[in-house]
Amino acid sequence: MEFDREVDARGLNCPLPILRAKKALAGMESGQLLRVVATDTGSLRDFQAFAKQTGNELVEQRTEGEEFVHVLRRR
């Protein structure tokens, strides 16, 4: 999957991965994809809630070893 921007949130705990994603999304155009890589296990539910609250689409979530990958589509 191709994405327009990536945020490396490895080693950051809540709420920093969400805040970094929010900042990145603010500079993106509607329909563009943002990929966020985090190591915080809470990021799985955090990004689900964030997508519902903001109207951005959570396209994909997956676990790769000890990392959690979240792909959001800008509303």
Coordinates of N, CA and C in Angstrom, one line a residue:
M1 N 0.8 -1.2 0.0 CA 0.0 0.0 0.0 C 0.9 1.2 0.0
E2 N 0.6 2.2 -0.9 CA 1.3 3.4 -0.9 C 0.7 4.5 0.0
F3 N 1.4 5.3 0.6 CA 0.9 6.4 1.5 C 1.6 7.7 1.2
D4 N 1.0 8.8 1.6 CA 1.5 10.1 1.2 C 2.4 10.7 2.3
R5 N 2.3 10.2 3.5 CA 3.1 10.7 4.6 C 3.2 9.6 5.6
E6 N 4.4 9.6 6.4 CA 4.6 8.6 7.4 C 5.0 9.3 8.7
V7 N 4.5 8.8 9.8 CA 4.9 9.3 11.2 C 5.5 8.2 11.9
D8 N 6.7 8.4 12.4 CA 7.4 7.4 13.2 C 7.2 7.7 14.7
A9 N 6.3 7.0 15.3 CA 6.0 7.2 16.7 C 6.6 6.1 17.6
R10 N 7.6 5.4 17.1 CA 8.2 4.3 17.9 C 8.8 4.9 19.2
G11 N 8.5 4.2 20.3 CA 9.1 4.7 21.6 C 8.2 5.7 22.3
L12 N 7.2 6.2 21.7 CA 6.4 7.3 22.3 C 5.1 6.7 22.9
N13 N 4.7 7.2 24.0 CA 3.5 6.7 24.7 C 2.4 7.7 24.5
C14 N 1.2 7.2 24.8 CA 0.0 8.0 24.6 C 0.1 9.3 25.4
P15 N -0.3 10.4 24.9 CA -1.0 10.6 23.7 C -0.1 11.1 22.5
L16 N 1.2 10.9 22.6 CA 2.1 11.5 21.6 C 1.9 10.9 20.2
P17 N 1.6 9.6 20.0 CA 1.4 9.1 18.6 C 0.2 9.7 18.0
I18 N -0.9 9.9 18.8 CA -2.1 10.6 18.3 C -1.8 12.0 17.9
L19 N -1.1 12.7 18.8 CA -0.8 14.1 18.5 C 0.1 14.3 17.3
R20 N 1.0 13.4 17.1 CA 1.9 13.5 15.9 C 1.0 13.2 14.6
A21 N 0.1 12.3 14.7 CA -0.8 11.9 13.6 C -1.7 13.1 13.3
K22 N -2.2 13.7 14.3 CA -3.1 14.9 14.1 C -2.4 16.0 13.4
K23 N -1.2 16.3 13.9 CA -0.4 17.4 13.2 C -0.1 17.0 11.8
A24 N 0.3 15.8 11.5 CA 0.5 15.4 10.1 C -0.7 15.5 9.2
L25 N -1.8 15.0 9.8 CA -3.1 15.1 9.0 C -3.5 16.5 8.7
A26 N -3.2 17.4 9.6 CA -3.6 18.8 9.4 C -2.9 19.4 8.1
G27 N -1.7 18.9 7.8 CA -1.0 19.4 6.6 C -1.3 18.6 5.3
M28 N -2.3 17.7 5.4 CA -2.5 16.8 4.2 C -3.8 17.2 3.6
E29 N -4.0 16.8 2.3 CA -5.2 17.0 1.6 C -6.2 15.9 1.8
S30 N -7.5 16.1 1.6 CA -8.5 15.1 1.7 C -8.2 13.9 0.8
G31 N -8.3 12.7 1.3 CA -8.1 11.5 0.6 C -6.7 11.0 0.7
Q32 N -5.8 11.8 1.1 CA -4.4 11.3 1.2 C -4.3 10.3 2.4
L33 N -3.3 9.4 2.3 CA -3.0 8.4 3.3 C -1.8 8.7 4.2
L34 N -2.0 8.5 5.5 CA -1.0 8.7 6.5 C -0.7 7.3 7.2
R35 N 0.5 7.0 7.2 CA 1.0 5.7 7.9 C 1.7 6.1 9.2
V36 N 1.2 5.5 10.3 CA 1.8 5.8 11.6 C 2.4 4.4 12.1
V37 N 3.6 4.4 12.5 CA 4.2 3.3 13.2 C 4.5 3.6 14.6
A38 N 3.9 2.8 15.5 CA 4.0 3.0 17.0 C 4.4 1.7 17.7
T39 N 4.9 1.9 18.9 CA 5.2 0.7 19.7 C 4.3 0.6 20.9
D40 N 3.5 1.6 21.2 CA 2.6 1.7 22.3 C 1.4 0.8 22.0
T41 N 1.2 -0.3 22.9 CA 0.1 -1.2 22.7 C -1.2 -0.5 22.7
G42 N -1.3 0.6 23.5 CA -2.6 1.3 23.6 C -2.9 2.0 22.3
S43 N -2.0 2.1 21.4 CA -2.3 2.9 20.1 C -3.3 2.2 19.3
L44 N -3.5 0.9 19.5 CA -4.6 0.2 18.7 C -5.9 0.8 19.0
R45 N -6.3 0.9 20.2 CA -7.6 1.4 20.6 C -7.6 2.9 20.4
D46 N -6.5 3.6 20.7 CA -6.4 5.0 20.6 C -6.7 5.5 19.1
F47 N -6.1 4.8 18.1 CA -6.4 5.2 16.8 C -7.8 4.9 16.3
Q48 N -8.4 3.8 16.9 CA -9.8 3.5 16.5 C -10.7 4.7 17.0
A49 N -10.5 5.1 18.3 CA -11.2 6.2 18.9 C -11.0 7.5 18.1
F50 N -9.7 7.8 17.8 CA -9.3 9.0 17.1 C -10.1 9.1 15.7
A51 N -10.1 8.0 15.0 CA -10.8 8.0 13.7 C -12.3 8.3 13.8
K52 N -12.9 7.7 14.8 CA -14.3 7.9 15.0 C -14.6 9.4 15.4
Q53 N -13.7 9.9 16.3 CA -13.9 11.3 16.7 C -13.7 12.4 15.7
T54 N -12.7 12.1 14.8 CA -12.3 13.1 13.8 C -12.9 12.9 12.4
G55 N -13.5 11.7 12.1 CA -14.0 11.5 10.8 C -13.0 11.0 9.8
N56 N -11.8 10.9 10.2 CA -10.8 10.3 9.3 C -11.0 8.8 9.3
E57 N -10.8 8.2 8.1 CA -11.0 6.7 8.0 C -9.8 6.0 8.4
L58 N -10.0 5.0 9.3 CA -8.9 4.1 9.7 C -8.9 2.9 8.7
V59 N -8.0 3.0 7.7 CA -8.0 2.1 6.6 C -7.5 0.7 7.0
E60 N -6.4 0.7 7.8 CA -5.8 -0.5 8.2 C -5.1 -0.4 9.5
Q61 N -5.1 -1.5 10.3 CA -4.3 -1.6 11.5 C -3.7 -3.0 11.5
R62 N -2.4 -3.1 11.7 CA -1.8 -4.4 11.8 C -0.6 -4.4 12.8
T63 N -0.2 -5.6 13.2 CA 0.9 -5.7 14.1 C 2.0 -6.4 13.4
E64 N 3.2 -5.8 13.5 CA 4.4 -6.3 12.8 C 5.4 -6.5 13.9
G65 N 5.5 -7.7 14.5 CA 6.4 -7.9 15.6 C 5.9 -7.1 16.8
E66 N 6.8 -6.2 17.3 CA 6.4 -5.3 18.4 C 6.0 -4.0 18.0
E67 N 5.7 -3.8 16.7 CA 5.3 -2.5 16.2 C 3.8 -2.6 15.7
F68 N 3.1 -1.5 15.8 CA 1.7 -1.4 15.4 C 1.7 -0.3 14.3
V69 N 1.1 -0.8 13.1 CA 1.0 0.1 12.0 C -0.4 0.5 11.8
H70 N -0.7 1.8 11.7 CA -2.0 2.4 11.5 C -2.0 3.2 10.2
V71 N -3.0 3.0 9.4 CA -3.1 3.8 8.1 C -4.4 4.5 8.2
L72 N -4.3 5.8 8.0 CA -5.5 6.7 8.1 C -5.7 7.4 6.8
R73 N -6.9 7.6 6.3 CA -7.2 8.4 5.2 C -7.8 9.7 5.6
R74 N -7.2 10.8 5.2 CA -7.6 12.2 5.6 C -9.0 12.4 5.1
R75 N -9.9 12.9 6.0 CA -11.3 13.2 5.6 C -11.4 14.4 4.7

